[in-house]
PDB file of C-alpha atoms in Angstrom:
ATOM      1  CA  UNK W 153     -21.117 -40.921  39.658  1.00  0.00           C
ATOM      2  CA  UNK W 154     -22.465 -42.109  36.609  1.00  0.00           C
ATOM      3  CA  UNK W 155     -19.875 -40.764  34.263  1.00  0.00           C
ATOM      4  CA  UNK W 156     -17.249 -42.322  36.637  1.00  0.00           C
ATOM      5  CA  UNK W 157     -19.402 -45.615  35.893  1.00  0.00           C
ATOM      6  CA  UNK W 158     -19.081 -45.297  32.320  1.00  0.00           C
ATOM      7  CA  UNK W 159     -15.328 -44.544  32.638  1.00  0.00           C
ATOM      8  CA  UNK W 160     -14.356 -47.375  34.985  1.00  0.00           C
ATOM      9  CA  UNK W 161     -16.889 -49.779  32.464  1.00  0.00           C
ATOM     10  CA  UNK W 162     -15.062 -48.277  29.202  1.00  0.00           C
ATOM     11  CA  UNK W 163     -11.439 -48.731  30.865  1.00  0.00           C
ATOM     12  CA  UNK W 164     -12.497 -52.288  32.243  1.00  0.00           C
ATOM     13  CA  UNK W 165     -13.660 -52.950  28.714  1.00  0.00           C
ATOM     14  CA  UNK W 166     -10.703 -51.918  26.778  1.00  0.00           C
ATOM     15  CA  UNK W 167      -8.242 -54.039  29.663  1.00  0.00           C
ATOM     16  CA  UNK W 168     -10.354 -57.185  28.795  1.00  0.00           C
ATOM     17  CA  UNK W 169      -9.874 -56.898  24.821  1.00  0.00           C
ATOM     18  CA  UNK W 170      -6.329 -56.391  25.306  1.00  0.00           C
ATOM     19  CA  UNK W 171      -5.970 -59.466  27.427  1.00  0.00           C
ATOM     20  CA  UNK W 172      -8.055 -61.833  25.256  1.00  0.00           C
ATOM     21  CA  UNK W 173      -6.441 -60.511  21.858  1.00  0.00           C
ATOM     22  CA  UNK W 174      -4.433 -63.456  20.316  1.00  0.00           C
ATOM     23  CA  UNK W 175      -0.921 -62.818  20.231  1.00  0.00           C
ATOM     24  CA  UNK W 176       0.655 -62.027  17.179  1.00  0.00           C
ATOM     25  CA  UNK W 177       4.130 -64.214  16.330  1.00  0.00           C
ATOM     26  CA  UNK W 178       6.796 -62.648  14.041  1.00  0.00           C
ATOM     27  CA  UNK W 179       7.587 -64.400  11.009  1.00  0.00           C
ATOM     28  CA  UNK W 180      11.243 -64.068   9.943  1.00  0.00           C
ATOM     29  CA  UNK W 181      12.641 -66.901   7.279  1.00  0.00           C
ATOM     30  CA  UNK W 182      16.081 -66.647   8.771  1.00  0.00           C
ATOM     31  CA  UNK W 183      17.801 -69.369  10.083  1.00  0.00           C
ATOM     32  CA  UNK W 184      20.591 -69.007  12.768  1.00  0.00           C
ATOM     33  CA  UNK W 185      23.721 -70.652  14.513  1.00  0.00           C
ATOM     34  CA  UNK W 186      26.777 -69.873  16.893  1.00  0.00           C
ATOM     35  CA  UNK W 187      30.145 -70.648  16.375  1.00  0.00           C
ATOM     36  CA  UNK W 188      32.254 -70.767  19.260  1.00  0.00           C
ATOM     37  CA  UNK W 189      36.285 -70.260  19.416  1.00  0.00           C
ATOM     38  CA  UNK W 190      38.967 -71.386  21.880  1.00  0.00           C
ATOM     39  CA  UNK W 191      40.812 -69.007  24.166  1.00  0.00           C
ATOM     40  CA  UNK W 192      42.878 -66.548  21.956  1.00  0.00           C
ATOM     41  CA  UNK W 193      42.621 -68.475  19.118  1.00  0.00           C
ATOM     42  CA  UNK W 194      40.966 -67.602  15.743  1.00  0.00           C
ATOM     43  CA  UNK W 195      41.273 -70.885  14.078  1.00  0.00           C
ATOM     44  CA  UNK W 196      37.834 -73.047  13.587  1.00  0.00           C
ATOM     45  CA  UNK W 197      37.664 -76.113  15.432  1.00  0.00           C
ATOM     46  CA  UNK W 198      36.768 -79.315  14.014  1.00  0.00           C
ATOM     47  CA  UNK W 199      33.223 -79.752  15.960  1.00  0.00           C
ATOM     48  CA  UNK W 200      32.517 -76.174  14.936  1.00  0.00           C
ATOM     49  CA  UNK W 201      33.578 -77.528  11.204  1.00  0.00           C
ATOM     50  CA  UNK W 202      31.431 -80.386  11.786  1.00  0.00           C
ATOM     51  CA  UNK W 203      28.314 -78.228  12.783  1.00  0.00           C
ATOM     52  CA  UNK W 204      28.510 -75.530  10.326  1.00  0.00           C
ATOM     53  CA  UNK W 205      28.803 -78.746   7.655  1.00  0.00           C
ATOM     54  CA  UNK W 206      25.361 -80.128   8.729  1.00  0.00           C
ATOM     55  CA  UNK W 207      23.854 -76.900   9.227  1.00  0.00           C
ATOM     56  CA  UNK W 208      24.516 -75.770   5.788  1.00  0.00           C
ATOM     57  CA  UNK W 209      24.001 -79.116   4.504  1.00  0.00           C
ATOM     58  CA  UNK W 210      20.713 -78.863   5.942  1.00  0.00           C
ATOM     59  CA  UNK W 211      20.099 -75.658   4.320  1.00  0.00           C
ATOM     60  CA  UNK W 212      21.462 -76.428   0.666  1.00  0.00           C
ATOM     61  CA  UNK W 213      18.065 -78.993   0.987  1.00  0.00           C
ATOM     62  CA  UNK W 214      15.651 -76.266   2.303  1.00  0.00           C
ATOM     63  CA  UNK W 215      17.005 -73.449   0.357  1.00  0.00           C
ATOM     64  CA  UNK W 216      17.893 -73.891  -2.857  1.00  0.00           C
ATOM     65  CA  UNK W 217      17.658 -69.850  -2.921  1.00  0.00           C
ATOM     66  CA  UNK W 218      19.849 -68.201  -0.959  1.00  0.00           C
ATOM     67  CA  UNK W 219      20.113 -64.737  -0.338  1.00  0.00           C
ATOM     68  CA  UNK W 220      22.682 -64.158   2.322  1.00  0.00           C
ATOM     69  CA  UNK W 221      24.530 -64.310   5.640  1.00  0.00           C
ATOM     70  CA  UNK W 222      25.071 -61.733   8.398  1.00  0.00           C
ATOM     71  CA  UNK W 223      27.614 -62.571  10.614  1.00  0.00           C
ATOM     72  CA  UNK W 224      28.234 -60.925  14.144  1.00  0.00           C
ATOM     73  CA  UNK W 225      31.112 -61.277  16.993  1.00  0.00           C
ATOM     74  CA  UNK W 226      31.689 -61.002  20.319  1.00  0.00           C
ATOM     75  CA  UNK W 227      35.273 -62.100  21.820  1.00  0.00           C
ATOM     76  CA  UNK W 228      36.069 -62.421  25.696  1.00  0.00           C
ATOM     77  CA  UNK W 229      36.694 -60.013  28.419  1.00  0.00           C
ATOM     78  CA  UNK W 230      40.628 -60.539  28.568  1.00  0.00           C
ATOM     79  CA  UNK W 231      41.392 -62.594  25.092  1.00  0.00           C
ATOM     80  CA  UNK W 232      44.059 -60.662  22.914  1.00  0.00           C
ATOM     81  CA  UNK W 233      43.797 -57.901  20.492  1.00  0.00           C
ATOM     82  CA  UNK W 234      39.841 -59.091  21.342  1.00  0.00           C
ATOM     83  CA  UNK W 235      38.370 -56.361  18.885  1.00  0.00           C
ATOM     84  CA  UNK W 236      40.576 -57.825  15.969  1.00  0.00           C
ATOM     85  CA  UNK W 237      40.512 -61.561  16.896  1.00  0.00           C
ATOM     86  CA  UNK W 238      36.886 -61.441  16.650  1.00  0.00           C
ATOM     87  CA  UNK W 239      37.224 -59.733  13.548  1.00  0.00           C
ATOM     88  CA  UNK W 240      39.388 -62.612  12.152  1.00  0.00           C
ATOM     89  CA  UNK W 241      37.257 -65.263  13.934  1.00  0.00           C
ATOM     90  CA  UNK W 242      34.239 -64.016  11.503  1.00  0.00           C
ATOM     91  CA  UNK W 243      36.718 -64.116   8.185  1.00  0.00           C
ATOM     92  CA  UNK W 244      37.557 -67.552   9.079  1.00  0.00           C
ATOM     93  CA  UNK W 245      34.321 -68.835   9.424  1.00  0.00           C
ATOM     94  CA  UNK W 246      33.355 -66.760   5.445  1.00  0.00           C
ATOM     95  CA  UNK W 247      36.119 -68.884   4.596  1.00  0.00           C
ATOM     96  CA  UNK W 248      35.330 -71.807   6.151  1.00  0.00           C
ATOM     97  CA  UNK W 249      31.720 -71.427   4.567  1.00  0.00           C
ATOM     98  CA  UNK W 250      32.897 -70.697   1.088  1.00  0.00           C
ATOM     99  CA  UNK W 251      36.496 -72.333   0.471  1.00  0.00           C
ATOM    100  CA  UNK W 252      35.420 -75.602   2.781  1.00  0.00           C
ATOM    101  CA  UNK W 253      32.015 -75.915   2.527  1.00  0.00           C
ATOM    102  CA  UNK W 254      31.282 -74.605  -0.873  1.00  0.00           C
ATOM    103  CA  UNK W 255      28.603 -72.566   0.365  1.00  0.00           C
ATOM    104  CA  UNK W 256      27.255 -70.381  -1.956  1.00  0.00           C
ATOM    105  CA  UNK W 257      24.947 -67.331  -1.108  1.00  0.00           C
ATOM    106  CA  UNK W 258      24.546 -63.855  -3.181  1.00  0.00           C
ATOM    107  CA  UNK W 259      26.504 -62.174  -0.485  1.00  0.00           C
ATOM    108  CA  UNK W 260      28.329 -62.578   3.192  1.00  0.00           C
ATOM    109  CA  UNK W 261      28.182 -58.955   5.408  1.00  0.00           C
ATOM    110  CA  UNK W 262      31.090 -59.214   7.489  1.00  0.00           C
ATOM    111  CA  UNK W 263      30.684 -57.093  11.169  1.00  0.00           C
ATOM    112  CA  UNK W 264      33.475 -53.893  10.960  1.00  0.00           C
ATOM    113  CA  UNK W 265      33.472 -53.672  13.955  1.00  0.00           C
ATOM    114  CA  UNK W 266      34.499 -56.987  16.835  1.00  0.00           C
ATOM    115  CA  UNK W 267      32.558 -56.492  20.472  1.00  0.00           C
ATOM    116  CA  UNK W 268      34.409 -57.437  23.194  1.00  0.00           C
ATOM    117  CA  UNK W 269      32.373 -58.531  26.214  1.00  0.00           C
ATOM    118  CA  UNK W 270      32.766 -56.295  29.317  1.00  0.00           C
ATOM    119  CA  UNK W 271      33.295 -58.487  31.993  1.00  0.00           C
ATOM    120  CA  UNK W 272      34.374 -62.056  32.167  1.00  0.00           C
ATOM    121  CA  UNK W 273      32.013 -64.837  31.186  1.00  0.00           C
ATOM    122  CA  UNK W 274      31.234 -67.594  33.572  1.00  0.00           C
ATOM    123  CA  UNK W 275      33.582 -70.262  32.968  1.00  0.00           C
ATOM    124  CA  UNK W 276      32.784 -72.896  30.385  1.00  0.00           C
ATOM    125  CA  UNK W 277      30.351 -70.168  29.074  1.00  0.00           C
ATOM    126  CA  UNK W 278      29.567 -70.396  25.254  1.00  0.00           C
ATOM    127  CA  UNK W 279      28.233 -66.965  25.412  1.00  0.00           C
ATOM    128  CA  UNK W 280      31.144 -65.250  24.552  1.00  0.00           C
ATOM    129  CA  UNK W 281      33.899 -66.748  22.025  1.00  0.00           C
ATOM    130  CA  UNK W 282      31.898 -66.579  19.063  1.00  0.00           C
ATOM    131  CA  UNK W 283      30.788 -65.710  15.950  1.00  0.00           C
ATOM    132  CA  UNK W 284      26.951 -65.363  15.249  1.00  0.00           C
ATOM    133  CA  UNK W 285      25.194 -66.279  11.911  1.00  0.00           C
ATOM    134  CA  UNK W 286      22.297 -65.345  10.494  1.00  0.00           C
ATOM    135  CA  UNK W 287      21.040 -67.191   7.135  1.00  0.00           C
ATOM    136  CA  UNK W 288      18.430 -65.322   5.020  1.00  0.00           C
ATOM    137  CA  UNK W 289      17.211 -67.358   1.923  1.00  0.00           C
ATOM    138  CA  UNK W 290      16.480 -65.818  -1.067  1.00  0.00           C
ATOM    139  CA  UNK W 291      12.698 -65.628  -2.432  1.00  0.00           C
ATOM    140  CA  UNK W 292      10.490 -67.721  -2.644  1.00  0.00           C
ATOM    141  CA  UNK W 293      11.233 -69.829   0.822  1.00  0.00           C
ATOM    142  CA  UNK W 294       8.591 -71.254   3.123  1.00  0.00           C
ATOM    143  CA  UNK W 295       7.598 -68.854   6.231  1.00  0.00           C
ATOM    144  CA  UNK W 296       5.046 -69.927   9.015  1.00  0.00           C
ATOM    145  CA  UNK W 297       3.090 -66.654   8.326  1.00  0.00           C
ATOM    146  CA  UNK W 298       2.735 -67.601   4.842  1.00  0.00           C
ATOM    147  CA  UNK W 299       0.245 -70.825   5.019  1.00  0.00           C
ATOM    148  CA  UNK W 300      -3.372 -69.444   4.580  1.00  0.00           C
ATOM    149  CA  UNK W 301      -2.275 -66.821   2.269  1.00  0.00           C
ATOM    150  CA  UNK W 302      -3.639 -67.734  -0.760  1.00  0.00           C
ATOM    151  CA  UNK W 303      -0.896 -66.601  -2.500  1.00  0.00           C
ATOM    152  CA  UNK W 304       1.682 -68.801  -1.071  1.00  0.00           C
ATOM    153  CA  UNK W 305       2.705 -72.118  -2.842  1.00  0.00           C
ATOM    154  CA  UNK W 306       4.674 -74.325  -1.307  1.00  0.00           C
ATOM    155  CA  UNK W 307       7.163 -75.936  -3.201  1.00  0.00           C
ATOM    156  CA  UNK W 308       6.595 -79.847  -3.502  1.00  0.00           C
ATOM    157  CA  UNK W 309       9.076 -82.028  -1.646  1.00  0.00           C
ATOM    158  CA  UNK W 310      11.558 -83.914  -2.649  1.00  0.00           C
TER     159      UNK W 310
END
């Protein structure tokens, strides 16, 4: 009886730690968006344009480092040639980002392969149609994690 004692106390002990440890938050310096297409189509709209313009207008301020972009894409149960058109869908938006927008980072990864959802998306749904971005700035760039480390600079601001 008294070693179950000990064992319920030790297992009672170790539950309460884990419940009143602070939780730990990922830091990741990489900034994201979603571009979505019309039906079938490949071609950037305008608003999408317009969006990616004040995102990486945005980012040209933040960042004057910048180390990357990572694009993914998904295209719609039933769109044509979906595996390619999403394919194209993420070239256009590279192009879009470099030709357009003057965008400069050290390197765009393009996906090789284009996923195709595998049933259809509700209707008006922006979850499908699209091409996801992922911005990585180059070093040194501000990160939540960072403050306290008495390492860690920030730059002044402008």
């Amino acid at each position: 009886m008294k070693n179950n004692r000990r064992s319920f106390l030790r297992h009672f002990t170790a539950s309460l730690a884990v419940l009143f440890t602070p939780a730990v938050l990922a830091c990741s310096p990489i900034k994201s968006i979603g571009i979505v297409f019309d039906w079938n189509s490949a071609e950037v709209p305008a608003k999408e344009v317009l969006k990616l313009a004040n995102w990486t207008s945005m980012l040209r301020v933040r960042y004057p480092n910048r180390e990357a972009i990572f694009m993914t894409t998904q295209a719609a149960f039933g769109e044509n040639d979906a595996s390619n058109l999403g394919l194209e869908r993420t070239r256009n938006v590279a192009k879009v980002l470099t030709e357009d927008l003057q965008f400069d980072v050290q390197r765009i990864k393009l996906p090789t392969k284009g996923y195709i959802a595998a049933a259809p998306a509700p209707k008006g749904s922006d979850l499908v149609k699209r091409v996801d971005i992922e911005f990585l700035p180059a070093c040194p760039h501000e990160c939540p994690c960072q403050k306290g480390d008495p390492l860690y600079k920030p730059q002044a601001s402008q």
